[in-house]
CSV table of C-alpha atoms in Angstrom, one decimal:
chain,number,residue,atom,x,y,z
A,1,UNK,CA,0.0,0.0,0.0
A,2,UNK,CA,0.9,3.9,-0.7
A,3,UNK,CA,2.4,6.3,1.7
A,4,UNK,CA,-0.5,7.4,3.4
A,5,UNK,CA,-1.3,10.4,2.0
A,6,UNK,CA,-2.0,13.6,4.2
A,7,UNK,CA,-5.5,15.3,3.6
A,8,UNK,CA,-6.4,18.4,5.5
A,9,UNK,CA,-10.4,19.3,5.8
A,10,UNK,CA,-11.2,23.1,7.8
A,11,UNK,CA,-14.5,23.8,8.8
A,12,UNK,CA,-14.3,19.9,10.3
A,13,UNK,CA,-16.8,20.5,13.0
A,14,UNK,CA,-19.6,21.4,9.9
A,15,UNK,CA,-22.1,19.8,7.7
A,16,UNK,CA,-20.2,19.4,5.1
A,17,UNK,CA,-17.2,17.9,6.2
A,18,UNK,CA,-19.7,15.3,8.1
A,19,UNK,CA,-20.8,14.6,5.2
A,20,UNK,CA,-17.4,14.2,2.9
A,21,UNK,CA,-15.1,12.7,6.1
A,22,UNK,CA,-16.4,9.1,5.8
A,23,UNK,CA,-16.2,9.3,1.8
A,24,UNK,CA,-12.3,10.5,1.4
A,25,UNK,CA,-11.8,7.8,4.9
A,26,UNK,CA,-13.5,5.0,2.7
A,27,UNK,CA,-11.8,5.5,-0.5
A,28,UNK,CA,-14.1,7.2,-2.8
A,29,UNK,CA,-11.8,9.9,-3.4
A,30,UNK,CA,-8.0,9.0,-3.5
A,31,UNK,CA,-8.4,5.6,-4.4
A,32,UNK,CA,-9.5,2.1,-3.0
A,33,UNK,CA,-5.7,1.1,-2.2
A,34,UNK,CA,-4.5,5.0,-1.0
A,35,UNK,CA,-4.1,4.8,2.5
A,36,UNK,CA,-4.3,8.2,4.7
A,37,UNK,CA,-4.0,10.8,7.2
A,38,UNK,CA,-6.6,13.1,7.5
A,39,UNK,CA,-5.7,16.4,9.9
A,40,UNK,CA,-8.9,18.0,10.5
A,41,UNK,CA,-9.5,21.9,11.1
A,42,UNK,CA,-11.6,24.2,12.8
A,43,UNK,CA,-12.0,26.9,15.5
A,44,UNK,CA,-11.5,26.8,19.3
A,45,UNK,CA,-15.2,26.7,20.1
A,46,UNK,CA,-15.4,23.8,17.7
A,47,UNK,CA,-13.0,21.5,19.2
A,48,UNK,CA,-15.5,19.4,21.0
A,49,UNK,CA,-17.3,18.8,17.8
A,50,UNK,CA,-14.8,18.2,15.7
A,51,UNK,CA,-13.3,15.8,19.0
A,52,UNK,CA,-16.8,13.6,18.5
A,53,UNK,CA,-16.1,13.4,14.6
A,54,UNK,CA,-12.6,12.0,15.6
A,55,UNK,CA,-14.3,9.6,17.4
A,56,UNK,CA,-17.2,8.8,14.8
A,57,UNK,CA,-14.3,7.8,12.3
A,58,UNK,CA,-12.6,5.8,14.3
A,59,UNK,CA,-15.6,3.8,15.0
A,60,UNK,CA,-15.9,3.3,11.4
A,61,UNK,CA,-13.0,0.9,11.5
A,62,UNK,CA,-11.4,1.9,8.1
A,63,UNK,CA,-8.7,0.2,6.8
A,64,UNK,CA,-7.4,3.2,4.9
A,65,UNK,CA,-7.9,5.7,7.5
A,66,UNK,CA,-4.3,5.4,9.6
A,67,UNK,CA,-4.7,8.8,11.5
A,68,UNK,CA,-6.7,11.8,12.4
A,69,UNK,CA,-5.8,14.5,13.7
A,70,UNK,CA,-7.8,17.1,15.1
A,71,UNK,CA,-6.6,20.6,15.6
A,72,UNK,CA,-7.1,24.6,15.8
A,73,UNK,CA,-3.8,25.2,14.4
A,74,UNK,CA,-3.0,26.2,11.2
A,75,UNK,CA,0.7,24.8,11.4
A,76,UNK,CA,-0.1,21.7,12.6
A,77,UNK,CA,-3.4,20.9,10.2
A,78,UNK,CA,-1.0,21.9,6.9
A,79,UNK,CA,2.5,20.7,8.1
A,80,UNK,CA,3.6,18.6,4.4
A,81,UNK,CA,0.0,18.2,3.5
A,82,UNK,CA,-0.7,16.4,-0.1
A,83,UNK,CA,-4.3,17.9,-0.1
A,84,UNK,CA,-6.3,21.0,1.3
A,85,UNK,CA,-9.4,21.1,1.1
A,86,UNK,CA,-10.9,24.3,2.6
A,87,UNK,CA,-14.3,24.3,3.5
A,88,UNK,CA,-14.5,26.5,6.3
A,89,UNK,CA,-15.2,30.5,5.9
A,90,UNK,CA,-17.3,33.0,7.4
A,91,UNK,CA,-20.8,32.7,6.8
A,92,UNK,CA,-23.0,35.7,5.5
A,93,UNK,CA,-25.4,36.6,8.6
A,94,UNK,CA,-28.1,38.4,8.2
A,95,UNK,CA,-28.0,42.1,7.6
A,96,UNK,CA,-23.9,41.7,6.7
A,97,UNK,CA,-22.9,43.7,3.4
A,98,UNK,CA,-21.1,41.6,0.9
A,99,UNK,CA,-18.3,44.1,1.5
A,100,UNK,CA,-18.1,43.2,5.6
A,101,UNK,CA,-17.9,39.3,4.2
A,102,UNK,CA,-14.9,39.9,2.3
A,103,UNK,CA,-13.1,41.0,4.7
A,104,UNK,CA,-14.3,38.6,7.4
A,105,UNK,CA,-13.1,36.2,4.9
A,106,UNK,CA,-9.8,37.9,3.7
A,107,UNK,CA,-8.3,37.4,7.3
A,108,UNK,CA,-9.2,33.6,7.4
A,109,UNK,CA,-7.5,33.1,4.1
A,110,UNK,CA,-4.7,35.4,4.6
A,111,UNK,CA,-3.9,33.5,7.4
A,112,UNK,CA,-4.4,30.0,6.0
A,113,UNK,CA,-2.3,30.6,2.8
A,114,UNK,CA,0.5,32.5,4.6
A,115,UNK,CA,0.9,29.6,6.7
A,116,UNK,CA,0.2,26.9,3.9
A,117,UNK,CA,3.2,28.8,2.4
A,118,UNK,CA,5.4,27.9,5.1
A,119,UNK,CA,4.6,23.8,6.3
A,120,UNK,CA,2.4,22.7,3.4
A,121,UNK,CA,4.2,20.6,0.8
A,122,UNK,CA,5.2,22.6,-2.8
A,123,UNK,CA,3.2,20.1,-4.6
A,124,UNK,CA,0.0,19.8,-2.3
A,125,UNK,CA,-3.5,20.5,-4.6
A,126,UNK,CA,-5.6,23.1,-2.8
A,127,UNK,CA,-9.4,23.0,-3.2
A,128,UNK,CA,-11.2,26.1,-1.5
A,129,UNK,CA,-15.0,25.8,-0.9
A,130,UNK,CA,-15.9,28.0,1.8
A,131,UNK,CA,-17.6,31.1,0.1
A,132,UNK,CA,-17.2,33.5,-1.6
A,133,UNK,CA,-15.0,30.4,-3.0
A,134,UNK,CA,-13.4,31.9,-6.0
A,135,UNK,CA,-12.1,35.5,-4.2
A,136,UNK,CA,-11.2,33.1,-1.0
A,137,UNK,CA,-9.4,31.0,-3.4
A,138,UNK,CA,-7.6,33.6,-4.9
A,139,UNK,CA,-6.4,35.5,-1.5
A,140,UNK,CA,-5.2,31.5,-0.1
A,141,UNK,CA,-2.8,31.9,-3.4
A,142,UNK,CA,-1.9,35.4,-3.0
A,143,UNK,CA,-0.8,34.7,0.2
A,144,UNK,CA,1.1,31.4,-0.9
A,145,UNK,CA,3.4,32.8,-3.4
A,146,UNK,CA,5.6,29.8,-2.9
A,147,UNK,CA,3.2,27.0,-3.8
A,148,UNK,CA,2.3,26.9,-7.9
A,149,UNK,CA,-0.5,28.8,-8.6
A,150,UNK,CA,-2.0,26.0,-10.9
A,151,UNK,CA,-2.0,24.0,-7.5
A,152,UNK,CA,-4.8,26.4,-6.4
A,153,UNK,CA,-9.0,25.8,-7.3
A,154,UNK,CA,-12.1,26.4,-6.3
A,155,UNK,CA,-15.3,24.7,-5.8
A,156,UNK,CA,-17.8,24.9,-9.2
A,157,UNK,CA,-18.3,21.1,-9.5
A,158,UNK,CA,-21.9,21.8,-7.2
A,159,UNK,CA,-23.1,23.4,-9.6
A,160,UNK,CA,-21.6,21.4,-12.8
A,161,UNK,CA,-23.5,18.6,-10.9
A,162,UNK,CA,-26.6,20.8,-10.9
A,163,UNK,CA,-26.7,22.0,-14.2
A,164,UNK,CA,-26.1,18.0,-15.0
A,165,UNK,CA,-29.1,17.0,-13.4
A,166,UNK,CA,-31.6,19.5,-14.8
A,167,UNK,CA,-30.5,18.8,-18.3
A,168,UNK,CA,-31.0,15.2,-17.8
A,169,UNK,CA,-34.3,15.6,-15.9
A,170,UNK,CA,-35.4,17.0,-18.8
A,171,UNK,CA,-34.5,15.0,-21.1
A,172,UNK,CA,-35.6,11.3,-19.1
A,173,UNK,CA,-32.1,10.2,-19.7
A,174,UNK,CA,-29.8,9.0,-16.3
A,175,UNK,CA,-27.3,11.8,-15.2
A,176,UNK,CA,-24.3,10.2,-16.7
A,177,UNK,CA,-25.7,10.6,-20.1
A,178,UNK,CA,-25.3,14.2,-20.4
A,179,UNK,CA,-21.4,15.5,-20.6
A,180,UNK,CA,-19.7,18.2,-21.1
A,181,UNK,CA,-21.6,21.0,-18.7
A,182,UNK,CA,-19.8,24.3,-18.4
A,183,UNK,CA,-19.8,26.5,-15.5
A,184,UNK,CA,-18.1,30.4,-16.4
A,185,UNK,CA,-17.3,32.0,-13.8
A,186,UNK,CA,-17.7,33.1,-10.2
A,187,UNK,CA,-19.7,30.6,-7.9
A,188,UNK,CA,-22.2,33.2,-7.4
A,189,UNK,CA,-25.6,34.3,-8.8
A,190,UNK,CA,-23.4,36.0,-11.8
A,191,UNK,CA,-22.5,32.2,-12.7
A,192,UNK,CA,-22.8,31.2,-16.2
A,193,UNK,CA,-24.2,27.3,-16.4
A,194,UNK,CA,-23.6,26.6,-20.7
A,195,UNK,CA,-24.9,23.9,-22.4
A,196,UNK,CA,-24.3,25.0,-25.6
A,197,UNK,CA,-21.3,22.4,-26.1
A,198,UNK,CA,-22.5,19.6,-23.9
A,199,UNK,CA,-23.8,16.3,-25.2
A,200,UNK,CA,-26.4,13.6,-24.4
A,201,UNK,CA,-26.0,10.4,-25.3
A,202,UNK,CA,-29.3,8.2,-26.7
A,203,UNK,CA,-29.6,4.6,-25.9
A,204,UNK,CA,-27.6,3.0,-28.8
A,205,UNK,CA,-24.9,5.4,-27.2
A,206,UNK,CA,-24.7,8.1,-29.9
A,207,UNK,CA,-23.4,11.4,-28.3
A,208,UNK,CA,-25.8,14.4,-29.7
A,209,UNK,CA,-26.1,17.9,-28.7
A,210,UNK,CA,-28.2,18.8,-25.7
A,211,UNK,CA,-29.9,22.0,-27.4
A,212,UNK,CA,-30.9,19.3,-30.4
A,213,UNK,CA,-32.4,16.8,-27.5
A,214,UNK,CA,-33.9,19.9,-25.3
A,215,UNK,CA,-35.4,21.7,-28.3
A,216,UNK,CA,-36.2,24.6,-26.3
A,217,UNK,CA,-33.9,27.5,-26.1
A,218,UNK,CA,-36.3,29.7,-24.7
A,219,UNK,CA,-35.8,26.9,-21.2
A,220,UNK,CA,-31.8,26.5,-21.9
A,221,UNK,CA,-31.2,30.6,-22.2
A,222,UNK,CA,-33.9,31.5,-19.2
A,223,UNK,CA,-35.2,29.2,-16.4
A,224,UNK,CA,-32.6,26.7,-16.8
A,225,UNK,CA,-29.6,29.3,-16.4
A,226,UNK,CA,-31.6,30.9,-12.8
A,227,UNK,CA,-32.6,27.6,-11.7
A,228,UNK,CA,-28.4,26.7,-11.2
A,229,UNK,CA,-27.7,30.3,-10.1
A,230,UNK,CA,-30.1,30.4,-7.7
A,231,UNK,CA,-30.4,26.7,-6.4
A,232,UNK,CA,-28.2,27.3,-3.4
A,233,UNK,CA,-30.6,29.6,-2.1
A,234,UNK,CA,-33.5,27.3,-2.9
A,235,UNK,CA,-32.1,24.8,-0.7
A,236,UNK,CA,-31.6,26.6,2.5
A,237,UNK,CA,-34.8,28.0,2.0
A,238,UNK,CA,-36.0,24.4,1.7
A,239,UNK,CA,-33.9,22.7,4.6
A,240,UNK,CA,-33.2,26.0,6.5
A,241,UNK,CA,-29.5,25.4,6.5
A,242,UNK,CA,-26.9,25.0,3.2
A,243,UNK,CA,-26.2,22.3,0.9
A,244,UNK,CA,-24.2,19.8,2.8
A,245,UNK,CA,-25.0,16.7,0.9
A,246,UNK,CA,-24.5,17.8,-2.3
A,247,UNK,CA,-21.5,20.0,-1.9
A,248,UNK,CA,-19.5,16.8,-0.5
A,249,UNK,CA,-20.1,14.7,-3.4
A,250,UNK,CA,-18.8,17.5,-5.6
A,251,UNK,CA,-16.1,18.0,-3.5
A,252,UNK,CA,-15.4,14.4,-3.9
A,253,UNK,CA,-16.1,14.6,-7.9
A,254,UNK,CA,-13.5,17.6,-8.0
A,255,UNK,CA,-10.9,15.7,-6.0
A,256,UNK,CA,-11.3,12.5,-7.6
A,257,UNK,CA,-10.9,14.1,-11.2
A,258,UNK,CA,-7.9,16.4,-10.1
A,259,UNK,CA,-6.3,12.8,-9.3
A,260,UNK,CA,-7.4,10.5,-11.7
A,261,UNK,CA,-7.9,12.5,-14.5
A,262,UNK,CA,-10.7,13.4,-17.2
A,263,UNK,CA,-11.4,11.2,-20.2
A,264,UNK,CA,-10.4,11.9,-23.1
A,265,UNK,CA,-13.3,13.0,-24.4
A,266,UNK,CA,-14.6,15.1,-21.7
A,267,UNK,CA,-14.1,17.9,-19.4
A,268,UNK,CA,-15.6,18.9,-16.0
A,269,UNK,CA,-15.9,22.6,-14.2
A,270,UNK,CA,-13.1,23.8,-12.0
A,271,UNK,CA,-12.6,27.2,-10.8
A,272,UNK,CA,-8.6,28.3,-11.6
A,273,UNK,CA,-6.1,31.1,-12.1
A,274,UNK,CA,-7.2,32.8,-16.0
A,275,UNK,CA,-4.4,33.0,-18.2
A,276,UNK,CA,-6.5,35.3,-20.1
A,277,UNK,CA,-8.3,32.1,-22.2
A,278,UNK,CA,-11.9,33.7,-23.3
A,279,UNK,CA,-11.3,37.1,-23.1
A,280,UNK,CA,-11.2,36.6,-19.2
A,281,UNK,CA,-8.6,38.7,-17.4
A,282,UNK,CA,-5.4,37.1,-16.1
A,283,UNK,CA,-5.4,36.5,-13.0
A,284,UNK,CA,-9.0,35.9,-11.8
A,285,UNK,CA,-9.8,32.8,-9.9
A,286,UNK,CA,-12.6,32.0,-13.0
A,287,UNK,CA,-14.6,28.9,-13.3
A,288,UNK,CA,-13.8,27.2,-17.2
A,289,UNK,CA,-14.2,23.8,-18.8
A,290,UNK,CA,-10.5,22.0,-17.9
A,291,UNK,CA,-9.1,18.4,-18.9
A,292,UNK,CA,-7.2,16.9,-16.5
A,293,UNK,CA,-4.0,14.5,-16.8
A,294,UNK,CA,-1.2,13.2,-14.6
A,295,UNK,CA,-2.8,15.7,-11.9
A,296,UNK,CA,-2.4,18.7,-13.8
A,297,UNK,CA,-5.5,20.2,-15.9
A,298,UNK,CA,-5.4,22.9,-18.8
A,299,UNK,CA,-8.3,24.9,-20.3
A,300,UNK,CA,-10.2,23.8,-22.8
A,301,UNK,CA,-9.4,25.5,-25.9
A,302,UNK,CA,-11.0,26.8,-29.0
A,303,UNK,CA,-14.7,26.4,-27.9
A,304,UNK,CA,-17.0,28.9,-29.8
A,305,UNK,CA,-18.6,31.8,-27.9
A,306,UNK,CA,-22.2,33.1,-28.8
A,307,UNK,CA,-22.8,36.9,-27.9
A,308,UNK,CA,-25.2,35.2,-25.4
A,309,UNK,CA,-22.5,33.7,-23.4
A,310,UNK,CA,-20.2,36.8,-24.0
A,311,UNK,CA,-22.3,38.8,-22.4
A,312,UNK,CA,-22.5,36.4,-19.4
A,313,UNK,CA,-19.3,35.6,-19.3
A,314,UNK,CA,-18.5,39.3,-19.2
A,315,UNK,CA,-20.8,39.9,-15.9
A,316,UNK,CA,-19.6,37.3,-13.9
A,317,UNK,CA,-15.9,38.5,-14.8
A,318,UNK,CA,-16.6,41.6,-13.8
A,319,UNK,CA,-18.2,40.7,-10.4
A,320,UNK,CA,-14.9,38.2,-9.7
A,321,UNK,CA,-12.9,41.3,-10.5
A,322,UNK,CA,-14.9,43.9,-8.5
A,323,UNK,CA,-14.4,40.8,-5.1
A,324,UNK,CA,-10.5,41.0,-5.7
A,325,UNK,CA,-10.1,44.1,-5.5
A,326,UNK,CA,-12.1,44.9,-2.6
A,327,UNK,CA,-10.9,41.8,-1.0
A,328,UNK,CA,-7.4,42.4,-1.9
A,329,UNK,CA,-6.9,45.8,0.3
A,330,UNK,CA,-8.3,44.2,3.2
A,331,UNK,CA,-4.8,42.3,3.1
A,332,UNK,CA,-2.0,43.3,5.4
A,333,UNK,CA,0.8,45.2,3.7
């Protein structure tokens, strides 16, 4: 068996890492023969919780899980860590302006990437969730100028897996048949869920356009697009608290991929630094379509651009770009 690989997980003593811990323990995400240590993250007040998790897993009775660690300091939860996967942040209360959020947020992830910087290994792959993802995503890699900053993602695989869904609900057809979703952009309401290059396959396994299958732009341009943007908030409203469930598997899906790879014939969502690919401006944490091989992923290239999607692509750039520069000069000097 492997080296047992180190996985960190902040926010440990929340839903979502109850609901992702047993997963990356079992297998599901590194592999069924990848043995490893997971250090698990969170606030003082939190300890106890997180203390009763620790316990949870161990009854479990793993064979892959060879340590936990449970911990309220950063240098301890990163020391040569293989993968972070950042899922806690400061939560929007009510009556907070998205301004006040940022910079609640800023210091977390100031903090967290300074110190990832120091202990962390060079290579580790670091997967911020806790929103806003993409702005805390690029702040963890401002502040980690050591690490690569193609090591650095963010969390758009929820809604990929949304956007998924609906398309095949549509269409009758099991989730798997439908490929090739796109999610532009900011993990926000600004996000841009495309369709216009994904496929569906029929049963004799034929791959054929989803805006052929759907025949019905009028859904695929309008209530389709909201429904994704907006299907965070739908939720809570629903359960009263955030998507737990849902936003492990994804964080599982993104993991998995970053790993293992894409096939070769199809791409998944994952929010990274722009090289300036689509008109998008260098340097933005932007969700795009990316391949992924031997760990490493690259935009998808040469993909045609309506005006529809330019001008969505536009608006969700230029949110992302408004977030980093407010959240930027909340940074320390």
């Amino acid at each position: 068996m492997a080296q047992p690989l180190r996985v960190c997980v902040t926010g440990a003593a929340g839903q979502i890492a109850y609901s992702l811990l047993y997963s990356i323990a079992k297998g599901d995400v590194f592999g069924p023969d990848q043995s490893l240590e997971l250090l698990l993250l969170d606030i003082p007040p939190m300890m106890g919780i997180v203390e009763g998790v620790v316990m949870e897993l161990s009854d479990c009775s793993l064979p892959l899980l060879k340590n936990v660690v449970a911990t309220d300091d950063y240098s301890v939860a990163f020391k040569d860590v293989d993968a972070a996967i950042l899922v806690g942040a400061m939560p929007r209360k009510e009556g907070m302006e998205r301004k006040d959020l940022l910079k609640a947020n800023a210091r977390i992830f100031e903090g967290q990437g300074k110190v990832i910087d120091q202990v962390a290994k060079k290579t580790v792959k670091i997967l911020v969730v806790g929103n806003p993802a993409n702005t805390n995503c690029l702040i963890t890699k401002t502040c980690a100028p050591s690490i690569p900053p193609a090591n650095f993602s963010c969390l758009t695989r929820l809604d990929q897996n949304r956007a998924q869904f609906q398309v095949a609900n549509r269409l009758g057809v099991a989730c798997d048949k439908v490929r090739n979703v796109i999610i532009w952009g900011n993990h926000s309401a600004t996000q841009f869920p495309d369709v216009k290059h994904a496929t569906v396959l029929d049963n004799s396994g034929q791959a054929g356009p989803v805006y052929g299958a759907v025949k019905d732009d009028a859904w695929l341009q309008g209530d389709f697009i909201t429904t994704i943007q907006k299907r965070g908030a739908a939720v809570i409203a629903a359960r009263k608290l955030s998507s737990a469930m849902s936003a492990a598997k994804a964080i599982g899906d993104h993991m998995r991929d970053w790993w293992f790879g894409t096939n070769p014939d199809e791409w998944v969502s994952m929010g990274v630094v722009s090289d300036g690919s689509y008109g998008v401006p260098e340097g933005l944490v932007y969700s795009f379509p990316v391949k992924i091989s031997g760990k490493e992923w690259s935009i998808v290239q040469g993909l045609e651009i309506s005006n529809f999607a330019r001008e969505k692509m536009d608006l969700t750039a230029k949110e992302l770009q408004g977030e980093k520069e407010t959240a930027l000069s909340f940074l320390e000097q």
